[in-house]
PDB file of C-alpha atoms in Angstrom:
ATOM      1  CA  UNK P   1     114.097  88.353  95.294  1.00  0.00           C
ATOM      2  CA  UNK P   2     112.762  85.292  93.520  1.00  0.00           C
ATOM      3  CA  UNK P   3     112.046  84.726  89.820  1.00  0.00           C
ATOM      4  CA  UNK P   4     108.859  82.806  89.035  1.00  0.00           C
ATOM      5  CA  UNK P   5     108.216  81.656  85.490  1.00  0.00           C
ATOM      6  CA  UNK P   6     104.740  81.713  83.961  1.00  0.00           C
ATOM      7  CA  UNK P   7     104.577  77.889  84.062  1.00  0.00           C
ATOM      8  CA  UNK P   8     104.994  78.047  87.862  1.00  0.00           C
ATOM      9  CA  UNK P   9     101.844  80.123  88.516  1.00  0.00           C
ATOM     10  CA  UNK P  10      99.300  78.085  90.478  1.00  0.00           C
ATOM     11  CA  UNK P  11      96.040  77.252  88.617  1.00  0.00           C
ATOM     12  CA  UNK P  12      92.969  77.805  90.788  1.00  0.00           C
ATOM     13  CA  UNK P  13      89.264  77.602  89.929  1.00  0.00           C
ATOM     14  CA  UNK P  14      87.297  80.836  90.080  1.00  0.00           C
ATOM     15  CA  UNK P  15      85.054  81.132  93.138  1.00  0.00           C
ATOM     16  CA  UNK P  16      82.011  81.076  90.802  1.00  0.00           C
ATOM     17  CA  UNK P  17      83.330  77.993  88.959  1.00  0.00           C
ATOM     18  CA  UNK P  18      83.257  79.652  85.503  1.00  0.00           C
ATOM     19  CA  UNK P  19      86.987  79.654  84.803  1.00  0.00           C
ATOM     20  CA  UNK P  20      90.533  79.337  86.078  1.00  0.00           C
ATOM     21  CA  UNK P  21      92.952  81.934  87.384  1.00  0.00           C
ATOM     22  CA  UNK P  22      96.691  81.487  87.706  1.00  0.00           C
ATOM     23  CA  UNK P  23      97.900  82.752  91.059  1.00  0.00           C
ATOM     24  CA  UNK P  24     101.208  84.575  90.852  1.00  0.00           C
ATOM     25  CA  UNK P  25     101.530  85.387  94.544  1.00  0.00           C
ATOM     26  CA  UNK P  26      99.519  85.777  97.738  1.00  0.00           C
ATOM     27  CA  UNK P  27      99.945  85.676 101.485  1.00  0.00           C
ATOM     28  CA  UNK P  28      97.718  82.577 101.601  1.00  0.00           C
ATOM     29  CA  UNK P  29      97.989  80.658 104.882  1.00  0.00           C
ATOM     30  CA  UNK P  30      97.660  76.891 105.465  1.00  0.00           C
ATOM     31  CA  UNK P  31      93.868  77.265 105.732  1.00  0.00           C
ATOM     32  CA  UNK P  32      93.763  78.866 102.247  1.00  0.00           C
ATOM     33  CA  UNK P  33      92.891  82.342 103.551  1.00  0.00           C
ATOM     34  CA  UNK P  34      94.614  85.424 102.139  1.00  0.00           C
ATOM     35  CA  UNK P  35      94.676  89.174 102.742  1.00  0.00           C
ATOM     36  CA  UNK P  36      96.116  89.932  99.283  1.00  0.00           C
ATOM     37  CA  UNK P  37      96.304  87.944  96.064  1.00  0.00           C
ATOM     38  CA  UNK P  38      97.720  88.574  92.572  1.00  0.00           C
ATOM     39  CA  UNK P  39      96.579  86.380  89.675  1.00  0.00           C
ATOM     40  CA  UNK P  40      96.151  86.327  85.904  1.00  0.00           C
ATOM     41  CA  UNK P  41      93.084  84.886  84.234  1.00  0.00           C
ATOM     42  CA  UNK P  42      91.876  84.233  80.710  1.00  0.00           C
ATOM     43  CA  UNK P  43      88.302  85.455  80.232  1.00  0.00           C
ATOM     44  CA  UNK P  44      86.768  83.662  77.260  1.00  0.00           C
ATOM     45  CA  UNK P  45      83.126  84.688  77.473  1.00  0.00           C
ATOM     46  CA  UNK P  46      80.799  87.307  78.898  1.00  0.00           C
ATOM     47  CA  UNK P  47      79.589  86.641  82.428  1.00  0.00           C
ATOM     48  CA  UNK P  48      79.507  87.394  86.120  1.00  0.00           C
ATOM     49  CA  UNK P  49      82.613  88.009  88.198  1.00  0.00           C
ATOM     50  CA  UNK P  50      83.102  86.172  91.489  1.00  0.00           C
ATOM     51  CA  UNK P  51      82.200  88.285  94.514  1.00  0.00           C
ATOM     52  CA  UNK P  52      84.617  88.807  97.392  1.00  0.00           C
ATOM     53  CA  UNK P  53      83.357  90.491 100.560  1.00  0.00           C
ATOM     54  CA  UNK P  54      85.497  93.311 102.004  1.00  0.00           C
ATOM     55  CA  UNK P  55      87.930  93.197  99.049  1.00  0.00           C
ATOM     56  CA  UNK P  56      89.174  95.947  96.730  1.00  0.00           C
ATOM     57  CA  UNK P  57      90.134  94.843  93.217  1.00  0.00           C
ATOM     58  CA  UNK P  58      92.665  96.292  90.777  1.00  0.00           C
ATOM     59  CA  UNK P  59      92.394  94.873  87.254  1.00  0.00           C
ATOM     60  CA  UNK P  60      94.133  95.424  83.919  1.00  0.00           C
ATOM     61  CA  UNK P  61      93.545  93.719  80.572  1.00  0.00           C
ATOM     62  CA  UNK P  62      96.986  92.529  79.404  1.00  0.00           C
ATOM     63  CA  UNK P  63      95.946  90.613  76.256  1.00  0.00           C
ATOM     64  CA  UNK P  64      92.980  91.238  73.990  1.00  0.00           C
ATOM     65  CA  UNK P  65      90.788  94.193  73.077  1.00  0.00           C
ATOM     66  CA  UNK P  66      89.297  94.894  76.504  1.00  0.00           C
ATOM     67  CA  UNK P  67      85.993  94.479  78.268  1.00  0.00           C
ATOM     68  CA  UNK P  68      83.168  96.504  79.711  1.00  0.00           C
ATOM     69  CA  UNK P  69      82.293  95.867  83.347  1.00  0.00           C
ATOM     70  CA  UNK P  70      78.961  96.595  84.948  1.00  0.00           C
ATOM     71  CA  UNK P  71      79.821  97.217  88.612  1.00  0.00           C
ATOM     72  CA  UNK P  72      76.602  97.620  90.630  1.00  0.00           C
ATOM     73  CA  UNK P  73      75.024  98.791  87.335  1.00  0.00           C
ATOM     74  CA  UNK P  74      77.696 101.447  86.694  1.00  0.00           C
ATOM     75  CA  UNK P  75      79.730 101.007  83.496  1.00  0.00           C
ATOM     76  CA  UNK P  76      83.513 100.667  83.801  1.00  0.00           C
ATOM     77  CA  UNK P  77      85.518 100.407  80.567  1.00  0.00           C
ATOM     78  CA  UNK P  78      88.611  98.179  80.814  1.00  0.00           C
ATOM     79  CA  UNK P  79      90.994  99.278  78.071  1.00  0.00           C
ATOM     80  CA  UNK P  80      94.174  97.262  77.461  1.00  0.00           C
ATOM     81  CA  UNK P  81      97.059  98.141  79.793  1.00  0.00           C
ATOM     82  CA  UNK P  82      94.975 100.459  82.002  1.00  0.00           C
ATOM     83  CA  UNK P  83      94.320  99.694  85.665  1.00  0.00           C
ATOM     84  CA  UNK P  84      90.729  99.964  86.884  1.00  0.00           C
ATOM     85  CA  UNK P  85      89.599  99.694  90.509  1.00  0.00           C
ATOM     86  CA  UNK P  86      86.336  98.443  91.962  1.00  0.00           C
ATOM     87  CA  UNK P  87      84.903  96.777  95.037  1.00  0.00           C
ATOM     88  CA  UNK P  88      85.068  92.998  95.018  1.00  0.00           C
ATOM     89  CA  UNK P  89      81.739  92.707  96.827  1.00  0.00           C
ATOM     90  CA  UNK P  90      79.918  94.637  94.062  1.00  0.00           C
ATOM     91  CA  UNK P  91      77.699  92.766  91.612  1.00  0.00           C
ATOM     92  CA  UNK P  92      80.000  92.728  88.583  1.00  0.00           C
ATOM     93  CA  UNK P  93      79.319  91.447  85.073  1.00  0.00           C
ATOM     94  CA  UNK P  94      81.761  91.508  82.140  1.00  0.00           C
ATOM     95  CA  UNK P  95      81.094  91.975  78.433  1.00  0.00           C
ATOM     96  CA  UNK P  96      84.083  91.286  76.196  1.00  0.00           C
ATOM     97  CA  UNK P  97      84.836  94.013  73.634  1.00  0.00           C
ATOM     98  CA  UNK P  98      86.081  91.812  70.800  1.00  0.00           C
ATOM     99  CA  UNK P  99      86.851  88.254  71.824  1.00  0.00           C
ATOM    100  CA  UNK P 100      88.734  86.664  74.735  1.00  0.00           C
ATOM    101  CA  UNK P 101      91.106  88.609  76.981  1.00  0.00           C
ATOM    102  CA  UNK P 102      93.631  87.899  79.718  1.00  0.00           C
ATOM    103  CA  UNK P 103      93.636  90.096  82.786  1.00  0.00           C
ATOM    104  CA  UNK P 104      95.856  90.587  85.801  1.00  0.00           C
ATOM    105  CA  UNK P 105      94.015  91.135  89.047  1.00  0.00           C
ATOM    106  CA  UNK P 106      95.172  92.279  92.483  1.00  0.00           C
ATOM    107  CA  UNK P 107      92.748  91.691  95.339  1.00  0.00           C
ATOM    108  CA  UNK P 108      93.285  93.377  98.701  1.00  0.00           C
ATOM    109  CA  UNK P 109      91.225  92.729 101.846  1.00  0.00           C
ATOM    110  CA  UNK P 110      90.132  96.122 103.144  1.00  0.00           C
ATOM    111  CA  UNK P 111      91.265  97.043 106.685  1.00  0.00           C
ATOM    112  CA  UNK P 112      93.839  94.207 106.713  1.00  0.00           C
ATOM    113  CA  UNK P 113      96.147  94.924 103.762  1.00  0.00           C
ATOM    114  CA  UNK P 114      96.896  97.722 101.357  1.00  0.00           C
ATOM    115  CA  UNK P 115      98.270  97.689  97.848  1.00  0.00           C
ATOM    116  CA  UNK P 116      98.654  99.377  94.487  1.00  0.00           C
ATOM    117  CA  UNK P 117      99.024  98.171  90.918  1.00  0.00           C
ATOM    118  CA  UNK P 118     100.379 100.071  87.904  1.00  0.00           C
ATOM    119  CA  UNK P 119     101.350  99.315  84.316  1.00  0.00           C
ATOM    120  CA  UNK P 120     104.807 100.680  83.435  1.00  0.00           C
ATOM    121  CA  UNK P 121     106.269 100.837  79.911  1.00  0.00           C
ATOM    122  CA  UNK P 122     108.943 103.527  80.355  1.00  0.00           C
ATOM    123  CA  UNK P 123     112.459 102.569  81.425  1.00  0.00           C
ATOM    124  CA  UNK P 124     113.397 103.683  84.911  1.00  0.00           C
ATOM    125  CA  UNK P 125     113.229 102.948  88.622  1.00  0.00           C
ATOM    126  CA  UNK P 126     110.189 100.922  89.761  1.00  0.00           C
ATOM    127  CA  UNK P 127     109.408 102.600  93.084  1.00  0.00           C
ATOM    128  CA  UNK P 128     107.832 100.493  95.824  1.00  0.00           C
ATOM    129  CA  UNK P 129     107.723  97.275  93.795  1.00  0.00           C
ATOM    130  CA  UNK P 130     106.889  94.106  95.733  1.00  0.00           C
ATOM    131  CA  UNK P 131     106.102  92.112  92.577  1.00  0.00           C
ATOM    132  CA  UNK P 132     106.931  92.762  88.911  1.00  0.00           C
ATOM    133  CA  UNK P 133     105.196  90.812  86.106  1.00  0.00           C
ATOM    134  CA  UNK P 134     106.135  90.966  82.401  1.00  0.00           C
ATOM    135  CA  UNK P 135     103.057  91.735  80.304  1.00  0.00           C
ATOM    136  CA  UNK P 136     102.576  92.435  76.628  1.00  0.00           C
ATOM    137  CA  UNK P 137     105.703  90.488  75.678  1.00  0.00           C
ATOM    138  CA  UNK P 138     109.208  90.104  77.027  1.00  0.00           C
ATOM    139  CA  UNK P 139     110.761  92.509  79.530  1.00  0.00           C
ATOM    140  CA  UNK P 140     114.220  93.167  80.884  1.00  0.00           C
ATOM    141  CA  UNK P 141     114.718  94.350  84.447  1.00  0.00           C
ATOM    142  CA  UNK P 142     117.753  95.432  86.477  1.00  0.00           C
ATOM    143  CA  UNK P 143     117.573  94.151  90.052  1.00  0.00           C
ATOM    144  CA  UNK P 144     120.552  95.143  92.171  1.00  0.00           C
ATOM    145  CA  UNK P 145     123.579  94.122  90.089  1.00  0.00           C
ATOM    146  CA  UNK P 146     121.666  91.513  88.056  1.00  0.00           C
ATOM    147  CA  UNK P 147     119.948  91.900  84.691  1.00  0.00           C
ATOM    148  CA  UNK P 148     116.898  89.642  84.454  1.00  0.00           C
ATOM    149  CA  UNK P 149     115.165  88.627  81.218  1.00  0.00           C
ATOM    150  CA  UNK P 150     111.472  87.887  81.678  1.00  0.00           C
ATOM    151  CA  UNK P 151     109.301  86.046  79.175  1.00  0.00           C
ATOM    152  CA  UNK P 152     105.611  86.996  78.982  1.00  0.00           C
ATOM    153  CA  UNK P 153     103.872  86.592  82.364  1.00  0.00           C
ATOM    154  CA  UNK P 154     107.094  85.710  84.223  1.00  0.00           C
ATOM    155  CA  UNK P 155     107.421  87.530  87.532  1.00  0.00           C
ATOM    156  CA  UNK P 156     109.886  88.725  90.116  1.00  0.00           C
ATOM    157  CA  UNK P 157     108.615  88.184  93.650  1.00  0.00           C
ATOM    158  CA  UNK P 158     109.793  89.475  97.010  1.00  0.00           C
ATOM    159  CA  UNK P 159     111.676  92.412  95.516  1.00  0.00           C
ATOM    160  CA  UNK P 160     110.757  94.946  98.249  1.00  0.00           C
ATOM    161  CA  UNK P 161     114.339  95.185  99.518  1.00  0.00           C
ATOM    162  CA  UNK P 162     115.923  95.536  96.076  1.00  0.00           C
ATOM    163  CA  UNK P 163     116.488  98.537  93.831  1.00  0.00           C
ATOM    164  CA  UNK P 164     114.687  97.461  90.685  1.00  0.00           C
ATOM    165  CA  UNK P 165     114.515  99.242  87.319  1.00  0.00           C
ATOM    166  CA  UNK P 166     112.794  98.526  84.034  1.00  0.00           C
ATOM    167  CA  UNK P 167     115.242  98.391  81.113  1.00  0.00           C
ATOM    168  CA  UNK P 168     112.771  97.414  78.365  1.00  0.00           C
ATOM    169  CA  UNK P 169     109.300  96.014  77.843  1.00  0.00           C
ATOM    170  CA  UNK P 170     106.076  96.527  79.765  1.00  0.00           C
ATOM    171  CA  UNK P 171     105.498  95.329  83.318  1.00  0.00           C
ATOM    172  CA  UNK P 172     102.785  95.278  85.934  1.00  0.00           C
ATOM    173  CA  UNK P 173     104.205  96.662  89.171  1.00  0.00           C
ATOM    174  CA  UNK P 174     102.478  95.663  92.401  1.00  0.00           C
ATOM    175  CA  UNK P 175     103.089  96.834  95.948  1.00  0.00           C
ATOM    176  CA  UNK P 176     101.430  95.048  98.875  1.00  0.00           C
ATOM    177  CA  UNK P 177     101.623  95.470 102.635  1.00  0.00           C
ATOM    178  CA  UNK P 178      99.784  94.025 105.597  1.00  0.00           C
ATOM    179  CA  UNK P 179      98.508  96.732 107.905  1.00  0.00           C
TER     180      UNK P 179
END
């Protein structure tokens, strides 16, 4: 288990050059290639999403009113604190509902990795958690015998081997595995 504060997330330009994401964790190798990646990103204006071949995306709006995605011309409403899924290689455009948002986004390369992402606001055991990120404010988590206070967007990484429970707050729970 490792605690990573929000200020330690790695800023990275979007593939389309229209913004910056803040990588929380990935299995990125020395060549910069990854099979899974978790990042947060402010979205300040309407526009096209970057395309990623052979990738599945899980996305949740964690700050702001939400956005409407057009994914290969099909509408996908992104309400705050709800996870939506779509193919990363789809032509995707975003329209903000009412001003800027911040989202959290898990990307998984199909056939190489698998993963899940959920938003949890009820106290209790966080089954299968690989990564836990505080969203929507502060959170308190029990990990083994330790109580951990997380500020907004702080994360707990590498917690697969630990029994981890949410005490208070809202968290994004991510599980990732290489196939």
